[in-house]
């Protein structure tokens, strides 16, 4: 017996329609979940490492954290690849930041 096809109807609450801006993503995981920390970079600050070498510190503030089960990562990667392909077909190749 075949399973019926599943259609998920996603709704976005009005207070979340605008979304939040993020220009940095940190990803980490445990055995049970992957965590995506979406953040906004703050102004860079010059500093020094322990050996006196100049370094640039870039603080970032997490604006939202999303946790997903490991099996969901495949769907996220698939969705990102499909959307990137459609974006590049419409607007041209995305240039990697330098």
Coordinates of N, CA and C in Angstrom, one line a residue:
X1 N 0.8 -1.2 0.0 CA 0.0 0.0 0.0 C 0.9 1.2 0.0
X2 N 0.6 2.2 -0.9 CA 1.4 3.4 -1.0 C 0.9 4.4 0.0
X3 N 1.9 5.2 0.4 CA 1.5 6.3 1.3 C 1.0 7.5 0.5
X4 N -0.1 8.2 1.0 CA -0.5 9.3 0.2 C 0.5 10.5 0.2
X5 N 0.6 11.2 -0.8 CA 1.5 12.3 -0.9 C 1.1 13.4 0.1
X6 N 2.1 13.9 0.8 CA 1.9 14.9 1.9 C 2.2 16.3 1.4
X7 N 1.3 17.2 1.6 CA 1.4 18.6 1.3 C 1.4 19.4 2.6
X8 N 2.5 20.1 2.9 CA 2.6 20.9 4.1 C 2.2 22.3 3.8
X9 N 1.2 22.9 4.6 CA 0.7 24.2 4.4 C 1.4 25.1 5.5
X10 N 2.4 25.9 5.0 CA 3.1 26.8 6.0 C 2.4 28.1 6.1
X11 N 2.2 28.5 7.3 CA 1.7 29.9 7.6 C 2.7 30.6 8.4
X12 N 2.8 31.9 8.1 CA 3.8 32.8 8.9 C 2.9 33.8 9.7
X13 N 3.1 33.7 11.0 CA 2.4 34.7 11.9 C 2.7 36.1 11.4
X14 N 1.7 37.0 11.5 CA 1.9 38.4 11.1 C 3.1 39.1 11.7
X15 N 3.3 38.8 13.0 CA 4.4 39.5 13.6 C 5.8 39.0 13.1
X16 N 5.8 37.9 12.4 CA 7.1 37.4 11.8 C 7.3 37.6 10.3
X17 N 6.3 38.2 9.7 CA 6.3 38.4 8.2 C 7.5 39.2 7.8
X18 N 7.9 40.2 8.5 CA 9.1 41.0 8.0 C 10.4 40.2 8.2
X19 N 10.5 39.2 9.0 CA 11.7 38.4 9.2 C 12.7 39.2 10.0
X20 N 13.9 38.7 10.1 CA 15.0 39.4 10.7 C 16.2 39.3 9.8
X21 N 17.0 40.3 9.8 CA 18.2 40.4 8.9 C 19.4 39.7 9.6
X22 N 20.1 38.9 8.8 CA 21.3 38.2 9.3 C 22.4 38.2 8.2
X23 N 23.6 38.5 8.6 CA 24.7 38.4 7.6 C 25.8 37.5 8.0
X24 N 25.5 36.6 8.9 CA 26.4 35.6 9.4 C 25.7 34.4 9.9
X25 N 26.2 33.2 9.6 CA 25.6 32.0 10.0 C 26.6 31.1 10.7
X26 N 26.4 30.7 11.9 CA 27.3 29.8 12.6 C 26.5 28.5 12.7
X27 N 27.1 27.3 12.4 CA 26.4 26.0 12.5 C 27.2 25.1 13.4
X28 N 26.5 24.5 14.3 CA 27.2 23.5 15.2 C 26.2 22.4 15.4
X29 N 26.7 21.3 16.0 CA 25.8 20.2 16.2 C 26.2 19.4 17.4
X30 N 25.2 18.6 17.9 CA 25.3 17.6 18.9 C 24.9 16.3 18.2
X31 N 24.9 15.2 19.0 CA 24.4 13.9 18.4 C 23.0 14.0 18.0
X32 N 22.2 14.8 18.7 CA 20.7 14.9 18.5 C 20.2 16.0 17.6
X33 N 21.0 17.0 17.3 CA 20.5 18.2 16.6 C 21.6 19.0 16.0
X34 N 21.2 19.7 14.9 CA 22.0 20.7 14.3 C 21.5 22.1 14.8
X35 N 22.4 23.0 15.1 CA 21.9 24.3 15.5 C 22.5 25.4 14.5
X36 N 21.6 26.2 14.1 CA 21.9 27.3 13.2 C 21.7 28.6 13.9
X37 N 22.8 29.3 14.2 CA 22.8 30.7 14.8 C 22.9 31.7 13.7
X38 N 21.8 32.4 13.5 CA 21.8 33.5 12.5 C 22.2 34.8 13.3
X39 N 23.2 35.6 12.8 CA 23.7 36.7 13.5 C 23.9 37.9 12.6
X40 N 24.1 39.0 13.3 CA 24.5 40.3 12.6 C 25.9 40.7 13.1
X41 N 26.8 40.9 12.1 CA 28.1 41.3 12.5 C 28.1 42.8 13.0
X42 N 28.8 43.0 14.0 CA 29.0 44.4 14.6 C 30.2 45.0 14.0
X43 N 30.4 46.3 14.2 CA 31.6 47.0 13.7 C 32.9 46.3 14.2
X44 N 33.9 46.1 13.3 CA 35.1 45.5 13.6 C 35.9 46.4 14.6
X45 N 36.8 45.7 15.4 CA 37.6 46.3 16.3 C 39.0 45.8 16.2
X46 N 40.0 46.7 16.1 CA 41.4 46.3 16.0 C 41.9 45.8 17.4
X47 N 42.7 44.8 17.4 CA 43.2 44.3 18.6 C 44.6 43.6 18.3
X48 N 45.0 42.9 19.3 CA 46.3 42.1 19.2 C 46.0 40.7 19.8
X49 N 46.7 39.7 19.1 CA 46.7 38.4 19.6 C 47.7 38.3 20.8
X50 N 47.7 37.1 21.5 CA 48.6 37.0 22.6 C 50.1 37.3 22.3
X51 N 50.5 37.0 21.1 CA 51.9 37.2 20.7 C 52.1 38.6 20.1
X52 N 51.1 39.5 20.2 CA 51.2 40.9 19.7 C 50.9 41.1 18.3
X53 N 50.5 40.1 17.6 CA 50.2 40.2 16.2 C 48.8 40.9 16.0
X54 N 48.8 41.9 15.1 CA 47.5 42.6 15.0 C 46.4 41.7 14.5
X55 N 45.2 41.8 15.0 CA 44.0 41.0 14.6 C 42.8 42.0 14.5
X56 N 41.9 41.6 13.7 CA 40.6 42.3 13.7 C 39.6 41.4 14.4
X57 N 38.9 41.9 15.4 CA 37.9 41.2 16.1 C 36.5 41.7 15.5
X58 N 35.7 40.8 15.1 CA 34.4 41.1 14.5 C 33.3 40.5 15.4
X59 N 32.8 41.3 16.4 CA 31.7 40.7 17.2 C 30.4 40.5 16.4
X60 N 29.6 39.5 16.8 CA 28.4 39.3 16.1 C 27.3 39.0 17.2
X61 N 26.1 39.5 16.9 CA 25.0 39.3 17.8 C 24.0 38.3 17.2
X62 N 23.7 37.2 17.8 CA 22.7 36.3 17.3 C 21.3 36.9 17.4
X63 N 20.6 36.8 16.2 CA 19.3 37.4 16.1 C 18.2 36.3 16.2
X64 N 18.6 35.1 15.8 CA 17.7 33.9 16.0 C 18.5 32.6 16.0
X65 N 18.0 31.6 16.7 CA 18.7 30.3 16.7 C 17.6 29.3 16.3
X66 N 18.0 28.4 15.4 CA 17.1 27.4 14.9 C 17.8 26.0 15.1
X67 N 17.1 25.1 15.8 CA 17.6 23.7 16.0 C 16.7 22.8 15.2
X68 N 17.4 21.8 14.5 CA 16.7 20.9 13.6 C 17.3 19.5 13.9
X69 N 16.5 18.4 13.7 CA 17.0 17.1 13.8 C 18.0 16.8 12.7
X70 N 19.0 15.9 12.9 CA 19.9 15.6 11.8 C 19.3 15.3 10.5
X71 N 18.3 14.5 10.5 CA 17.7 14.1 9.2 C 17.1 15.2 8.4
X72 N 16.8 16.4 9.0 CA 16.3 17.5 8.3 C 17.3 18.3 7.5
X73 N 18.6 18.0 7.9 CA 19.7 18.7 7.2 C 19.7 18.5 5.7
X74 N 19.3 17.2 5.3 CA 19.3 16.9 3.9 C 18.3 17.7 3.1
X75 N 17.1 18.0 3.7 CA 16.1 18.8 3.1 C 16.5 20.2 3.0
X76 N 17.2 20.7 4.1 CA 17.7 22.1 4.0 C 18.7 22.3 2.9
X77 N 19.7 21.3 2.8 CA 20.7 21.4 1.7 C 20.0 21.4 0.3
X78 N 19.0 20.5 0.2 CA 18.3 20.4 -1.1 C 17.6 21.7 -1.4
X79 N 16.9 22.3 -0.4 CA 16.2 23.5 -0.7 C 17.1 24.7 -1.0
X80 N 18.3 24.7 -0.3 CA 19.2 25.8 -0.6 C 19.8 25.6 -2.0
X81 N 20.2 24.4 -2.4 CA 20.7 24.2 -3.7 C 19.7 24.6 -4.8
X82 N 18.4 24.1 -4.6 CA 17.4 24.4 -5.6 C 17.2 26.0 -5.7
X83 N 17.1 26.6 -4.6 CA 16.8 28.1 -4.6 C 18.0 28.8 -5.1
X84 N 19.2 28.4 -4.8 CA 20.4 29.1 -5.4 C 20.4 28.9 -6.9
X85 N 20.1 27.8 -7.4 CA 20.0 27.5 -8.9 C 19.0 28.5 -9.5
X86 N 17.8 28.6 -8.9 CA 16.8 29.4 -9.5 C 17.2 30.9 -9.4
X87 N 17.8 31.3 -8.3 CA 18.3 32.7 -8.1 C 19.3 33.0 -9.2
X88 N 20.3 32.1 -9.4 CA 21.4 32.4 -10.4 C 20.8 32.4 -11.8
X89 N 19.8 31.6 -12.1 CA 19.2 31.6 -13.4 C 18.5 33.0 -13.7
X90 N 17.9 33.5 -12.6 CA 17.2 34.8 -12.7 C 18.1 36.0 -12.7
X91 N 19.1 36.0 -11.8 CA 19.8 37.2 -11.6 C 21.3 37.1 -11.9
X92 N 21.8 35.9 -12.3 CA 23.2 35.8 -12.5 C 24.0 35.1 -11.4
X93 N 25.2 34.7 -11.6 CA 26.0 34.0 -10.6 C 26.2 34.8 -9.4
X94 N 26.1 34.1 -8.2 CA 26.3 34.8 -6.9 C 27.8 34.8 -6.8
X95 N 28.4 35.9 -6.5 CA 29.8 36.0 -6.2 C 30.1 35.7 -4.8
X96 N 31.1 34.9 -4.6 CA 31.6 34.6 -3.2 C 32.2 35.8 -2.5
X97 N 31.9 36.1 -1.3 CA 32.6 37.2 -0.6 C 34.1 36.9 -0.5
X98 N 34.8 38.0 -0.6 CA 36.3 37.8 -0.5 C 36.8 38.0 0.9

